[in-house]
mmCIF file of C-alpha atoms in Angstrom:
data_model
loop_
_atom_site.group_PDB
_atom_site.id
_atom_site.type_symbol
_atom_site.label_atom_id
_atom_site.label_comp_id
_atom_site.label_asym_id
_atom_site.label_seq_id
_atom_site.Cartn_x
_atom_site.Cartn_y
_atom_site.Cartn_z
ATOM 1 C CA UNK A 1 9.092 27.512 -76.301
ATOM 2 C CA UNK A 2 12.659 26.425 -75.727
ATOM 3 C CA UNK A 3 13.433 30.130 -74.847
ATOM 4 C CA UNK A 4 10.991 30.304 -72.404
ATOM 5 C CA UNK A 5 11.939 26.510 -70.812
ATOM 6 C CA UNK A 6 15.304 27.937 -70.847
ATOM 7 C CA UNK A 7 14.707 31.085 -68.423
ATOM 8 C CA UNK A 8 12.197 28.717 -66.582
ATOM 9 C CA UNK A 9 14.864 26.901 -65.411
ATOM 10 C CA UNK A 10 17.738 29.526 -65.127
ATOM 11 C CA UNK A 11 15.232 31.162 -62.256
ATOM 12 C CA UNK A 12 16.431 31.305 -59.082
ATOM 13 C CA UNK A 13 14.292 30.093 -55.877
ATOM 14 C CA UNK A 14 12.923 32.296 -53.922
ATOM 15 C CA UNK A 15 13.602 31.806 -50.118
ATOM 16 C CA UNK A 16 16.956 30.845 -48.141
ATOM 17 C CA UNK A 17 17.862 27.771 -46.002
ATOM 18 C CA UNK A 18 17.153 25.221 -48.613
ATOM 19 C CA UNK A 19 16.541 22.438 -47.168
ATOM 20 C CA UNK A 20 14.249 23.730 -44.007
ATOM 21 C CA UNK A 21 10.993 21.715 -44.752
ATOM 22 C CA UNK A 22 13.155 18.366 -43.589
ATOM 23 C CA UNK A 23 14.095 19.891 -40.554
ATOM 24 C CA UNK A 24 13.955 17.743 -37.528
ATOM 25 C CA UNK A 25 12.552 20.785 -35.405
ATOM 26 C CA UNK A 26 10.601 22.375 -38.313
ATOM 27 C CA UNK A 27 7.264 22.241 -35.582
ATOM 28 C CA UNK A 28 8.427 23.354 -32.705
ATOM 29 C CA UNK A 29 10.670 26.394 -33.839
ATOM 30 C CA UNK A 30 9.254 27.575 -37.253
ATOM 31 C CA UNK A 31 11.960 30.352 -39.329
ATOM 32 C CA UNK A 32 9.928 33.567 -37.742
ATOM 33 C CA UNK A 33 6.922 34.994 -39.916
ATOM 34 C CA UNK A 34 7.031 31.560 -41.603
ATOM 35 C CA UNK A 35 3.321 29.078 -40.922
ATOM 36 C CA UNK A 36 4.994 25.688 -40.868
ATOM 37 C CA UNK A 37 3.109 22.449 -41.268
ATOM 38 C CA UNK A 38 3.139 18.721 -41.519
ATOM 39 C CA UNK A 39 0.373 16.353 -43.065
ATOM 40 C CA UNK A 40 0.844 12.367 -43.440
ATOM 41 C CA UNK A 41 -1.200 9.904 -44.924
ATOM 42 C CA UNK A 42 -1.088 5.943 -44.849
ATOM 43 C CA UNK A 43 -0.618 4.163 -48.472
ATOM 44 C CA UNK A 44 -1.078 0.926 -47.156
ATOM 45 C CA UNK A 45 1.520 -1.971 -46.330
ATOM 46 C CA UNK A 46 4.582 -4.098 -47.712
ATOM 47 C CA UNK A 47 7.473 -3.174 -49.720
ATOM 48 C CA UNK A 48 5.523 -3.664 -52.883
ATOM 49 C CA UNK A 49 2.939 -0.685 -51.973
ATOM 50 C CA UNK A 50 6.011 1.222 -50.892
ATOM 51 C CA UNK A 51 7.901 0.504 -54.356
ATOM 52 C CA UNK A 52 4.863 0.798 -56.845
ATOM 53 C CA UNK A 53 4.601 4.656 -55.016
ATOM 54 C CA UNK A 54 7.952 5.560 -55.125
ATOM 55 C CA UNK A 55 7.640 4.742 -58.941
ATOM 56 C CA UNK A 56 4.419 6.522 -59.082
ATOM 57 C CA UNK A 57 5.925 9.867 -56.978
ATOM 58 C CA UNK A 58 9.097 9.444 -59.641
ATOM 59 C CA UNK A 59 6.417 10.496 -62.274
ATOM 60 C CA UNK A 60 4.812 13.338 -60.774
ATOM 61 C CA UNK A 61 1.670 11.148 -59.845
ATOM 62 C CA UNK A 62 1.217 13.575 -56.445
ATOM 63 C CA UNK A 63 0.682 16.721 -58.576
ATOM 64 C CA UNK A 64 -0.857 15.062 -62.006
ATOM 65 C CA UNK A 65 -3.626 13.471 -59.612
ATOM 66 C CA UNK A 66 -3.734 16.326 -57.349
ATOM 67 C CA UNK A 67 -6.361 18.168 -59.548
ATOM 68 C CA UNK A 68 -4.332 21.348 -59.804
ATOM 69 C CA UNK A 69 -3.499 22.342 -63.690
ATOM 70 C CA UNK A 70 0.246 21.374 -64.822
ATOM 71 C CA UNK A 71 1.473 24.616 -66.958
ATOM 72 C CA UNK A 72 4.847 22.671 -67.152
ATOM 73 C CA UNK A 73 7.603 20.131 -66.366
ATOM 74 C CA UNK A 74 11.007 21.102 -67.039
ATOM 75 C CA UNK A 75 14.370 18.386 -66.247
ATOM 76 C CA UNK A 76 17.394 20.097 -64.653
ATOM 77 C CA UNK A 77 19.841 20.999 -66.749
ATOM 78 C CA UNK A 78 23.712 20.434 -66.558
ATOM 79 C CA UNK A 79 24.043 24.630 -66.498
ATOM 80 C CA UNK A 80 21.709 25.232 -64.021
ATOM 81 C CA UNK A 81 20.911 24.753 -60.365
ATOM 82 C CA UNK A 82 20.984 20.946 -59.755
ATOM 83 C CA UNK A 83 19.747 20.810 -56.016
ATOM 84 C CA UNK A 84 20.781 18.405 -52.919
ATOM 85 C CA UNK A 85 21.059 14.855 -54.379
ATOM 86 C CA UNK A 86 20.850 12.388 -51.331
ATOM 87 C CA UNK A 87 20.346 9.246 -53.899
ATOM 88 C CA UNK A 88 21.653 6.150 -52.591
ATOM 89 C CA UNK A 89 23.231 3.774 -55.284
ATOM 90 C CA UNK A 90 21.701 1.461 -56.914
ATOM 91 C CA UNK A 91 22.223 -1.112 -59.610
ATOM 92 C CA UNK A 92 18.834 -0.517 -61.332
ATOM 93 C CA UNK A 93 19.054 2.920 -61.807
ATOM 94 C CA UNK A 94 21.808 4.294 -64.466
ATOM 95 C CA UNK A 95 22.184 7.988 -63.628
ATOM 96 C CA UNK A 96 22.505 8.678 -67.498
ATOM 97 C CA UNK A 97 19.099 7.656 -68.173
ATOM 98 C CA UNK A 98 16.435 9.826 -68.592
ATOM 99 C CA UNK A 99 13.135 8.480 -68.437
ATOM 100 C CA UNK A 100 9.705 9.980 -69.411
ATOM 101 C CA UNK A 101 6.429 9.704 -68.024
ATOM 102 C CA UNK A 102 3.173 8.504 -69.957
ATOM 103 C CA UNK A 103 2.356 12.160 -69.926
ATOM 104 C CA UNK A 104 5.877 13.252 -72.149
ATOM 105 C CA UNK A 105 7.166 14.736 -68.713
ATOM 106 C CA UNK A 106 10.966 14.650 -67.529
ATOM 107 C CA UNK A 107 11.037 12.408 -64.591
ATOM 108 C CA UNK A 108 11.428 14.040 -60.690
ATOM 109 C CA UNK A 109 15.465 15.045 -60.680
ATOM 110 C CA UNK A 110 17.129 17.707 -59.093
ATOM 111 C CA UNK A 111 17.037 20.892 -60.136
ATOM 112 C CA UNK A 112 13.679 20.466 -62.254
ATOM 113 C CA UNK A 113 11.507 22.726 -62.340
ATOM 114 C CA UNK A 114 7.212 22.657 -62.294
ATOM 115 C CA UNK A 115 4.574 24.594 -62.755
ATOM 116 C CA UNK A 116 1.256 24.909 -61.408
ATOM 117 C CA UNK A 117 -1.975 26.595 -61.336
ATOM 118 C CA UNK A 118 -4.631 26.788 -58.680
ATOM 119 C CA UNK A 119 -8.048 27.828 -59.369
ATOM 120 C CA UNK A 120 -10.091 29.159 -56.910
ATOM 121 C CA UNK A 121 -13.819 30.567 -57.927
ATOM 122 C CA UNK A 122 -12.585 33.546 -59.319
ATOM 123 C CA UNK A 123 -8.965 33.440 -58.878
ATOM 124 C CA UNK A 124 -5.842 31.501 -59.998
ATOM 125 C CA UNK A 125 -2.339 30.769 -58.868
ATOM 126 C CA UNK A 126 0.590 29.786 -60.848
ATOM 127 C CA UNK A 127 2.746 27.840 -58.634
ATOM 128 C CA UNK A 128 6.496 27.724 -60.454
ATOM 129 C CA UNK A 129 8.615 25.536 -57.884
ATOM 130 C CA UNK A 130 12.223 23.738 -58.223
ATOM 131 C CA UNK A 131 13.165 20.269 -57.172
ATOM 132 C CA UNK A 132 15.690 21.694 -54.348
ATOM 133 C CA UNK A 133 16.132 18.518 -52.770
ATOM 134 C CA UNK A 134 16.185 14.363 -53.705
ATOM 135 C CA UNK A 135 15.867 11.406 -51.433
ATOM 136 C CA UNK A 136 16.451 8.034 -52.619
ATOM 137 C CA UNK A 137 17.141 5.458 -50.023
ATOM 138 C CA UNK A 138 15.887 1.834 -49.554
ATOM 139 C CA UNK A 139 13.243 2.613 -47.398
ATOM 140 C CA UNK A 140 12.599 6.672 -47.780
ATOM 141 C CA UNK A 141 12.519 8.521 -51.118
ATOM 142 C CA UNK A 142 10.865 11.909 -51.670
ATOM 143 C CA UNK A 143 11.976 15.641 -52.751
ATOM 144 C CA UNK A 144 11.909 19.125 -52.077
ATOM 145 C CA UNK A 145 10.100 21.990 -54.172
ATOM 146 C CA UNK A 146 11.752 25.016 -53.386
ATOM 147 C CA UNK A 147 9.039 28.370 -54.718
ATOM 148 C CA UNK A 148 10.234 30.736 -57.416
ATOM 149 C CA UNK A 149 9.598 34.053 -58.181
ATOM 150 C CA UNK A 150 5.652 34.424 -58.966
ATOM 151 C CA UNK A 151 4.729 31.689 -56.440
ATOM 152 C CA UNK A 152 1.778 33.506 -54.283
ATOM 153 C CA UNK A 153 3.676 32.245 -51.007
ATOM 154 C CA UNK A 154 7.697 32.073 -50.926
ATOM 155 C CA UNK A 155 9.238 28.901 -49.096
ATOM 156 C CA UNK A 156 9.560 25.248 -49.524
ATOM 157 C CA UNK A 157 7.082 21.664 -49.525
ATOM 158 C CA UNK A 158 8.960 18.311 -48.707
ATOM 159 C CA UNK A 159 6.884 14.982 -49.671
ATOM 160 C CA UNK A 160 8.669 12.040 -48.397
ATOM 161 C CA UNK A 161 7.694 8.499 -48.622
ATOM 162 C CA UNK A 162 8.607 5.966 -45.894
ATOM 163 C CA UNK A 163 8.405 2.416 -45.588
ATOM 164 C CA UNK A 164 8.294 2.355 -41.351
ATOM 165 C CA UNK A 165 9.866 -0.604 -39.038
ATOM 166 C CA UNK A 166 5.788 -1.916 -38.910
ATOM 167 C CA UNK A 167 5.764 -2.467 -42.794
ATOM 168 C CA UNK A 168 2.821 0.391 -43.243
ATOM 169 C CA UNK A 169 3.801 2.645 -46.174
ATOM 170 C CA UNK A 170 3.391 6.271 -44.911
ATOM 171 C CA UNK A 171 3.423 9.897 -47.376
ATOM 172 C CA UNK A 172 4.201 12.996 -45.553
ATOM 173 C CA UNK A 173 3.984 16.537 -46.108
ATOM 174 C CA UNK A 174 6.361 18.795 -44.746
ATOM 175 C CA UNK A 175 5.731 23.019 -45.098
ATOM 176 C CA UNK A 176 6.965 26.162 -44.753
ATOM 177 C CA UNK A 177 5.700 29.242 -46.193
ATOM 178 C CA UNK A 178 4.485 32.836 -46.159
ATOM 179 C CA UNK A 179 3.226 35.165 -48.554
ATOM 180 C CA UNK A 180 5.332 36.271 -51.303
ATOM 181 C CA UNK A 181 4.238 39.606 -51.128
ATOM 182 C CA UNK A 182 4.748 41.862 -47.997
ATOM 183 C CA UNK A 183 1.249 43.731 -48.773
ATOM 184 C CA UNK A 184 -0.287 40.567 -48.236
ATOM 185 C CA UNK A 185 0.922 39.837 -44.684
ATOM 186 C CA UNK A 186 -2.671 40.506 -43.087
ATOM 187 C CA UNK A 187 -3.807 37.401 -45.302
ATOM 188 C CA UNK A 188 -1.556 34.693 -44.633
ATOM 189 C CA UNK A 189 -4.110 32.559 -42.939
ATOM 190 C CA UNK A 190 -6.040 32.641 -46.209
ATOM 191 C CA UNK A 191 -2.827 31.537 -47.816
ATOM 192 C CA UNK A 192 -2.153 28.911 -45.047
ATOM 193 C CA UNK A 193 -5.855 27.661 -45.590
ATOM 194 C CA UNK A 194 -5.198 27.487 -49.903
ATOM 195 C CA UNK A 195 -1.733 25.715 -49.031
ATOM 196 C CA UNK A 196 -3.428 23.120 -46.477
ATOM 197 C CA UNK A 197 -6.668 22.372 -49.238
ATOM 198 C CA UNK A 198 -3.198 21.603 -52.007
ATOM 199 C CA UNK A 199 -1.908 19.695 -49.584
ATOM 200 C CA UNK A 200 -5.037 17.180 -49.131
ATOM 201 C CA UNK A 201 -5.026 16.473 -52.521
ATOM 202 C CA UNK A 202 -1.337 15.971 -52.834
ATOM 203 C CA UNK A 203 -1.717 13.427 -50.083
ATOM 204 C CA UNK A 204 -4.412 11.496 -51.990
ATOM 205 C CA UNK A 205 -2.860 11.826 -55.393
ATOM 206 C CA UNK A 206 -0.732 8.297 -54.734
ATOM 207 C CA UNK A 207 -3.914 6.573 -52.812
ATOM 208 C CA UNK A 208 -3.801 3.178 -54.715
ATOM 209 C CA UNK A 209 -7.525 3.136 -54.149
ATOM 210 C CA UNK A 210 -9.577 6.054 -52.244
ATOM 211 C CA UNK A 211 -8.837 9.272 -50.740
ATOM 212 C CA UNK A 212 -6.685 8.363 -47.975
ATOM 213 C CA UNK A 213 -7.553 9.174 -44.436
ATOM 214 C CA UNK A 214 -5.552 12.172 -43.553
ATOM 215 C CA UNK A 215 -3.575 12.916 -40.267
ATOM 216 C CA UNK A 216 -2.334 16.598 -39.414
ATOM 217 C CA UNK A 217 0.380 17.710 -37.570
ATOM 218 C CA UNK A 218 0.253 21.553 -36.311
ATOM 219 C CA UNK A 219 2.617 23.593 -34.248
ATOM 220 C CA UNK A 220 1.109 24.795 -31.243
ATOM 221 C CA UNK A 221 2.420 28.487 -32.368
ATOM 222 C CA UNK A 222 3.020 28.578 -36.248
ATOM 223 C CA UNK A 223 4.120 32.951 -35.649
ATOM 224 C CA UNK A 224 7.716 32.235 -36.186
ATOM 225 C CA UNK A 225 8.496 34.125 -32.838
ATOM 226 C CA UNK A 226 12.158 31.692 -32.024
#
């Protein structure tokens, strides 16, 4: 087992331009051949909603309510690929703590790694990903997963929590993606269509109460021609 965790984690991801789900201009000029997306769903209101999620993301609650099938939960390690940290300080967090969820998993940090699968009638899809990317700010806090080799699609998902000037507490969705394999070009909108079903479930996964009412954000042209 320790083996295995070990190469988990020594895996490179996938894609370039780490970092591109965040981009300010992700919609309107989308990395060409990528299908880029953005989905948002309100949590409710007040900085206590907004802190009691944060906590909740911090333990993985978007994928361990999301339905899919965790295979595994890996922390970064000191050796390997650590990812963008864009933590702000704070006095009730000591960097040198590592916490566990009820579960037995590592915390979200950068640079760890998670595992997947997707079942679909007859098919399944391990989805291996790396935390590429950290926010941590007084009113924002999310993180990256960058794909890694064996993903179905390569590219990146950003989910990003925001506590907005109106007090409602907002989760968003950022994507970018196509399919991992070139062969498989002709069905990337059945890809797109598997990605955007995750994605609804992701967004409900820190609901404090019922499926939360979904809003989606599409490019008008998602071909990647820039």
């Amino acid at each position: 087992m320790s083996a295995r965790r070990s190469n988990f984690n020594a895996r490179p991801v996938s894609y370039g331009a780490v970092g591109a789900s965040l981009a300010t201009d992700l919609l309107r000029f989308p990395p060409r051949g990528f299908w880029v997306g953005e989905h948002s769903a309100r949590l409710g209101t007040g900085r206590e909603r907004f802190e009691a999620a944060r906590e909740s993301m911090w333990q993985w609650a978007i994928h361990v309510n999301s339905g899919l099938e965790i295979l595994d939960i890996v922390a970064g390690s000191e050796g390997g690929y650590r990812g963008l940290n864009q933590r702000a300080e704070r006095e009730d967090l000591d960097p040198n703590e590592v916490l566990f969820t009820p579960q037995g998993y590592p915390y979200v940090n950068p640079g760890a790694t998670i595992s997947q699968r997707f079942t679909f009638w007859r098919w399944s899809f391990d989805l291996p990903a790396r935390v590429v990317l950290l926010i941590d700010e007084e009113n924002r806090a999310g993180y990256a997963l960058g794909s890694l080799d064996g993903h179905p699609y390569v590219g990146e998902q950003a989910f990003v929590l925001d506590l907005r000037d109106d007090d409602s507490v907002w989760l968003t969705v950022r994507q970018l993606g196509q399919p991992a394999n070139p062969q498989l070009r002709w069905f990337g909108p059945l890809f797109h269509w598997q990605q955007v079903q995750i994605t609804k479930r992701y967004l409900r996964a820190l609901h404090p109460t019922a499926p939360a009412l979904v809003e989606t954000a599409e490019p008008s042209d998602a071909s990647g021609e820039s």
